Tab-separated table of C-alpha atoms in Angstrom:
chain	number	residue	atom	x	y	z
A	480	MET	CA	10.410	2.021	-0.003
A	481	GLY	CA	6.868	3.949	0.228
A	482	ARG	CA	5.317	5.426	-2.974
A	483	PRO	CA	2.851	7.982	-2.679
A	484	GLY	CA	-0.600	6.976	-1.701
A	485	LEU	CA	-0.910	5.404	2.024
A	486	PRO	CA	0.367	1.890	2.605
A	487	HIS	CA	-1.421	-1.728	1.786
A	488	TYR	CA	-0.935	-5.493	2.712
A	489	GLY	CA	1.208	-5.665	-0.233
A	490	HIS	CA	4.270	-3.028	0.772
A	491	LEU	CA	3.055	-4.268	4.922
A	492	LEU	CA	3.620	-7.964	3.647
A	493	THR	CA	7.001	-7.832	1.783
A	494	GLY	CA	8.303	-5.389	4.557
A	495	PHE	CA	8.494	-8.301	6.490
A	496	VAL	CA	10.654	-10.137	4.732
A	497	LYS	CA	12.773	-6.920	3.846
A	498	ASP	CA	13.453	-6.135	7.612
A	499	VAL	CA	14.475	-9.583	7.343
A	500	VAL	CA	17.584	-10.488	6.146
A	501	PRO	CA	18.928	-6.932	7.818
A	502	ARG	CA	17.677	-7.470	11.289
A	503	TYR	CA	19.445	-11.038	10.561
A	504	LYS	CA	22.335	-9.177	10.630
A	505	THR	CA	22.170	-6.937	12.635
A	506	MET	CA	21.793	-9.059	15.751
A	507	ARG	CA	25.210	-10.926	14.288
A	508	GLY	CA	26.865	-8.631	14.758
A	509	TYR	CA	26.719	-6.371	11.260
A	510	ARG	CA	26.581	-2.758	11.122
A	511	VAL	CA	23.579	-2.343	8.325
A	512	ASP	CA	21.964	1.151	7.147
A	513	ARG	CA	18.937	0.529	7.366
A	514	ARG	CA	18.098	3.695	5.189
A	515	PHE	CA	13.719	3.969	3.993
A	516	GLY	CA	13.473	4.928	0.936
A	517	TRP	CA	10.855	6.926	-1.272
A	518	ASP	CA	9.402	5.934	-4.375
A	519	CYS	CA	9.204	9.144	-6.482
A	520	HIS	CA	8.963	8.289	-9.745
A	521	GLY	CA	6.518	6.091	-12.008
A	522	LEU	CA	2.544	6.328	-13.518
A	523	PRO	CA	1.963	5.741	-9.613
A	524	ALA	CA	3.085	9.651	-8.675
A	525	GLU	CA	1.848	10.814	-11.994
A	526	MET	CA	-1.158	9.808	-11.427
A	527	GLU	CA	-1.842	10.720	-8.069
A	528	ALA	CA	-0.606	14.223	-9.099
A	529	GLU	CA	-3.063	14.278	-12.502
A	530	LYS	CA	-5.932	13.445	-10.124
A	531	GLN	CA	-5.140	16.440	-6.976
A	532	LEU	CA	-4.527	18.846	-10.698
A	533	GLY	CA	-7.160	17.268	-11.559
A	534	LEU	CA	-5.372	16.743	-15.369
A	535	PHE	CA	-6.395	13.569	-16.958
A	536	GLY	CA	-3.960	13.272	-20.487
A	537	ARG	CA	-0.873	14.565	-21.705
A	538	ALA	CA	-1.765	17.370	-23.506
A	539	ASN	CA	-3.512	18.805	-20.239
A	540	ILE	CA	-0.384	18.060	-18.769
A	541	ILE	CA	1.883	20.195	-21.757
A	542	LYS	CA	-1.202	22.171	-20.878
A	543	TYR	CA	-0.963	22.859	-17.934
A	544	GLY	CA	2.964	23.472	-17.625
A	545	VAL	CA	5.285	19.565	-17.444
A	546	ASP	CA	7.599	22.173	-14.806
A	547	ARG	CA	4.735	22.729	-12.875
A	548	PHE	CA	3.503	19.123	-13.678
A	549	ASN	CA	7.253	18.445	-12.059
A	550	GLU	CA	7.467	20.158	-9.160
A	551	PHE	CA	3.698	19.953	-7.897
A	552	CYS	CA	4.887	16.212	-8.194
A	553	ARG	CA	8.068	15.895	-6.085
A	554	LYS	CA	5.657	18.351	-3.216
A	555	SER	CA	3.207	16.031	-3.537
A	556	VAL	CA	4.822	12.946	-3.023
A	557	LEU	CA	5.906	12.601	0.490
A	558	ALA	CA	2.177	14.156	0.760
A	559	TYR	CA	1.556	10.763	3.366
A	560	ARG	CA	5.055	10.740	4.397
A	561	ASP	CA	3.753	10.975	8.331
A	562	GLU	CA	1.065	7.710	7.841
A	563	TRP	CA	3.759	5.939	6.776
A	564	GLU	CA	5.912	6.449	9.365
A	565	TRP	CA	3.893	5.262	12.092
A	566	TYR	CA	2.235	2.151	9.108
A	567	ILE	CA	6.045	1.891	9.460
A	568	THR	CA	7.318	2.112	13.162
A	569	ARG	CA	3.756	0.390	14.365
A	570	GLN	CA	4.818	-3.207	12.141
A	571	ALA	CA	8.453	-2.853	14.089
A	572	ARG	CA	10.623	-2.407	11.252
A	573	TRP	CA	14.156	-1.456	11.658
A	574	VAL	CA	14.839	1.825	9.831
A	575	ASP	CA	15.663	5.064	9.640
A	576	PHE	CA	14.190	7.666	8.972
A	577	GLU	CA	15.544	11.076	9.161
A	578	GLN	CA	18.136	9.586	7.417
A	579	ASP	CA	15.873	8.871	4.777
A	580	TYR	CA	17.251	9.041	0.002
A	581	LYS	CA	14.473	9.275	-1.908
A	582	THR	CA	14.138	7.908	-5.871
A	583	MET	CA	13.778	11.440	-7.644
A	584	ASP	CA	17.374	13.505	-5.699
A	585	LEU	CA	20.469	13.982	-8.149
A	586	SER	CA	22.982	11.356	-6.066
A	587	CYS	CA	19.825	8.257	-6.271
A	588	MET	CA	20.004	8.481	-10.038
A	589	GLU	CA	22.980	9.314	-9.912
A	590	SER	CA	24.201	6.080	-9.144
A	591	VAL	CA	20.998	4.285	-10.677
A	592	ILE	CA	22.317	5.294	-13.988
A	593	TRP	CA	25.594	4.571	-13.148
A	594	ALA	CA	25.237	1.206	-12.126
A	595	PHE	CA	22.941	0.784	-14.657
A	596	LYS	CA	26.337	1.616	-16.738
A	597	GLN	CA	28.808	-0.778	-15.145
A	598	LEU	CA	25.925	-3.388	-16.203
A	599	HIS	CA	25.511	-1.898	-19.852
A	600	GLY	CA	29.969	-2.134	-20.376
A	601	LYS	CA	29.503	-6.207	-19.453
A	602	GLY	CA	27.535	-7.083	-22.754
A	603	LEU	CA	24.811	-7.853	-19.270
A	604	VAL	CA	21.730	-6.207	-20.662
A	605	HIS	CA	19.308	-7.717	-22.540
A	606	GLN	CA	17.708	-4.782	-25.161
A	607	GLY	CA	14.150	-6.620	-26.852
A	608	GLU	CA	10.562	-6.420	-28.019
A	609	ARG	CA	7.125	-7.522	-26.648
A	610	VAL	CA	3.244	-6.600	-26.768
A	611	LEU	CA	2.338	-5.242	-23.847
A	612	PRO	CA	-1.190	-3.620	-22.470
A	613	SER	CA	-1.209	-0.849	-23.169
A	614	CYS	CA	-3.326	1.906	-21.345
A	615	TRP	CA	-5.449	5.138	-23.647
A	616	GLU	CA	-6.491	7.085	-19.831
A	617	CYS	CA	-2.678	6.446	-18.491
A	618	GLU	CA	-0.783	6.665	-22.861
A	619	THR	CA	0.632	3.851	-20.984
A	620	PRO	CA	2.003	0.837	-21.833
A	621	GLN	CA	0.547	-1.513	-18.148
A	622	VAL	CA	1.813	-5.237	-17.206
A	623	ILE	CA	-1.335	-8.010	-16.538
A	624	VAL	CA	-1.114	-7.299	-13.138
A	625	GLN	CA	-2.689	-3.743	-13.559
A	626	LEU	CA	-4.143	-4.520	-16.562
A	627	ASP	CA	-6.942	-6.492	-14.236
A	628	LEU	CA	-6.922	-3.917	-11.549
A	629	VAL	CA	-7.814	-1.447	-13.516
A	630	ARG	CA	-10.926	-3.155	-15.202
A	631	ASP	CA	-11.764	-3.816	-11.040
A	632	ALA	CA	-14.581	-1.065	-11.029
A	633	ALA	CA	-14.940	-1.729	-6.673
A	634	ILE	CA	-11.512	-1.788	-6.709
A	635	ILE	CA	-10.441	1.606	-8.069
A	636	SER	CA	-13.715	3.603	-6.323
A	637	GLU	CA	-12.437	1.980	-2.743
A	638	GLY	CA	-9.511	3.887	-3.591
A	639	LEU	CA	-10.914	7.127	-4.727
A	640	VAL	CA	-13.035	6.672	-1.761
A	641	ARG	CA	-10.014	5.748	0.773
A	642	ASP	CA	-8.055	8.889	-0.750
A	643	LEU	CA	-11.336	11.319	-0.008
A	644	VAL	CA	-11.876	10.505	3.594
A	645	GLN	CA	-7.954	10.429	4.089
A	646	GLN	CA	-8.609	14.633	3.074
A	647	GLU	CA	-10.974	15.332	5.230
A	648	ARG	CA	-8.843	13.776	7.809
A	649	LYS	CA	-6.672	16.223	7.362
A	650	ASN	CA	-8.864	19.006	7.266
A	651	LEU	CA	-9.135	18.015	10.662
A	652	GLY	CA	-6.119	18.230	11.847
A	653	LEU	CA	-6.351	14.541	12.911
A	654	LYS	CA	-3.191	12.426	14.005
A	655	VAL	CA	-2.500	9.058	11.897
A	656	THR	CA	-2.940	7.462	15.011
A	657	ASP	CA	-6.166	9.462	15.993
A	658	ARG	CA	-9.558	6.757	15.716
A	659	ILE	CA	-12.609	7.881	13.857
A	660	HIS	CA	-16.168	7.095	13.084
A	661	LEU	CA	-16.657	6.959	9.644
A	662	THR	CA	-20.423	6.847	7.467
A	663	LEU	CA	-20.933	7.249	3.632
A	664	GLY	CA	-23.953	7.156	1.720
A	665	ALA	CA	-23.142	7.192	-2.161
A	666	ASP	CA	-25.259	5.812	-5.024
A	667	VAL	CA	-26.140	2.179	-5.568
A	668	ALA	CA	-23.670	1.592	-6.896
A	669	LEU	CA	-21.057	2.559	-4.987
A	670	ARG	CA	-22.539	0.748	-1.421
A	671	ALA	CA	-22.119	-2.731	-3.203
A	672	VAL	CA	-17.965	-1.259	-2.441
A	673	VAL	CA	-18.574	0.149	0.516
A	674	GLU	CA	-20.126	-3.109	2.066
A	675	GLN	CA	-17.710	-5.306	0.596
A	676	HIS	CA	-13.770	-3.653	0.864
A	677	ARG	CA	-16.161	-2.292	4.323
A	678	ASP	CA	-12.905	-3.779	6.666
A	679	PHE	CA	-9.905	-2.267	4.283
A	680	LEU	CA	-11.469	0.690	4.459
A	681	ALA	CA	-11.688	1.129	8.341
A	682	GLU	CA	-8.270	-0.386	7.906
A	683	GLN	CA	-6.808	2.085	5.319
A	684	THR	CA	-8.857	4.351	6.824
A	685	LEU	CA	-8.201	4.527	10.344
A	686	ALA	CA	-11.813	4.031	11.199
A	687	THR	CA	-13.356	2.106	14.315
A	688	SER	CA	-16.727	2.242	12.253
A	689	VAL	CA	-17.594	1.982	8.810
A	690	GLU	CA	-21.339	1.956	8.499
A	691	TRP	CA	-23.640	2.578	5.584
A	692	ASP	CA	-25.978	5.424	5.641
A	693	ALA	CA	-28.501	6.318	2.250
A	694	ASN	CA	-29.166	9.073	4.717
A	695	ALA	CA	-25.551	10.976	5.271
A	696	LEU	CA	-25.404	14.818	5.457
A	697	ALA	CA	-22.809	15.717	4.107
A	698	ALA	CA	-21.604	17.498	0.546
A	699	GLU	CA	-21.753	15.809	-2.456
A	700	GLN	CA	-18.278	14.288	-3.793
A	701	LYS	CA	-17.782	12.882	-7.200
A	702	LEU	CA	-15.148	10.956	-7.957
A	703	SER	CA	-13.996	10.739	-10.606
A	704	ASP	CA	-14.918	7.846	-12.460
A	705	GLY	CA	-18.604	8.601	-12.316
A	706	ASN	CA	-20.109	7.818	-8.397
A	707	ALA	CA	-20.898	10.732	-5.724
A	708	VAL	CA	-20.436	10.055	-1.964
A	709	ARG	CA	-21.035	12.138	0.561
A	710	ILE	CA	-18.698	11.162	4.093
A	711	VAL	CA	-18.660	12.048	7.591
A	712	VAL	CA	-15.943	11.116	9.495
A	713	ARG	CA	-16.683	11.525	13.174
A	714	VAL	CA	-14.135	11.373	15.893
A	715	ASP	CA	-12.852	9.343	18.812
A	716	GLY	CA	-14.014	11.322	21.685
A	717	ALA	CA	-11.725	8.778	23.810
A	718	SER	CA	-8.462	9.764	21.522
A	719	HIS	CA	-9.770	14.231	21.466
A	720	GLY	CA	-11.668	15.412	23.940
A	721	ALA	CA	-14.551	15.978	21.275
A	722	ARG	CA	-16.700	15.406	18.909
A	723	ALA	CA	-15.304	17.124	15.655
A	724	THR	CA	-17.932	16.161	12.035
A	725	SER	CA	-15.919	16.851	8.972
A	726	GLY	CA	-17.990	19.308	5.852
A	727	PRO	CA	-20.216	21.978	6.925
A	728	ASP	CA	-23.580	20.363	6.357
A	729	ALA	CA	-22.854	16.860	8.524
A	730	GLY	CA	-24.706	15.787	10.742
A	731	PRO	CA	-23.899	13.690	13.826
A	732	LEU	CA	-23.537	10.368	13.989
A	733	ALA	CA	-25.164	7.938	15.311
A	734	ALA	CA	-23.261	5.208	17.396
A	735	PRO	CA	-20.801	2.087	16.118
A	736	GLY	CA	-23.303	-0.254	15.109
A	737	SER	CA	-26.453	1.053	14.950
A	738	GLY	CA	-26.698	1.267	10.836
A	739	ARG	CA	-26.363	4.163	10.929
């Protein structure tokens, strides 16, 4: 099931597991409708929308307008549809993207409520109380795993840089299969993040190389965590026929492996 943003290794790993049973049943002669699903609800969709709109917190969302915010969420939740389809197809999963379903569809929501009602009617729903950690930024309870991730500033910065690079790819009109050479320049605090997550950034942004250059020539962009970053994207000449570089002030990128 897809979600806002790009798939990470967790989605790809569980995707293989999800593919095994229906694939086996199909090969055994059963008809299995393997429709791809889009998870459009919950905190990830809302946080993605808040980041794009520059809104933070419940009060700002109410001021912006709950109806307008929900409509923006509906539109933005499928922004990475093409990337998801490329990843899943590349993964060799047997799924139908043309007959997909979305959790925000009324038919899907009604079916979930119906199923819950059946469980409730049979006395299979447990109601209780438990203590959960709360996120002051998101204004919502969180599970322990989410809390641990939020504490890791490196993971937060890595995700923000990845999203910015994806936006640069869209600005250049690149296809999801186009490879790029990526150069990053940023505050000293972010340099360690880039070096630590170099391989993961390359995988997530489809970059053949990820280099660090303190003097990278590009407009500075501020991340929501306070760090600043400069991003230079050069399209692989073999895939595009001509070089394209992101940013009005972006200069030429040195060859991969040169340290520039």
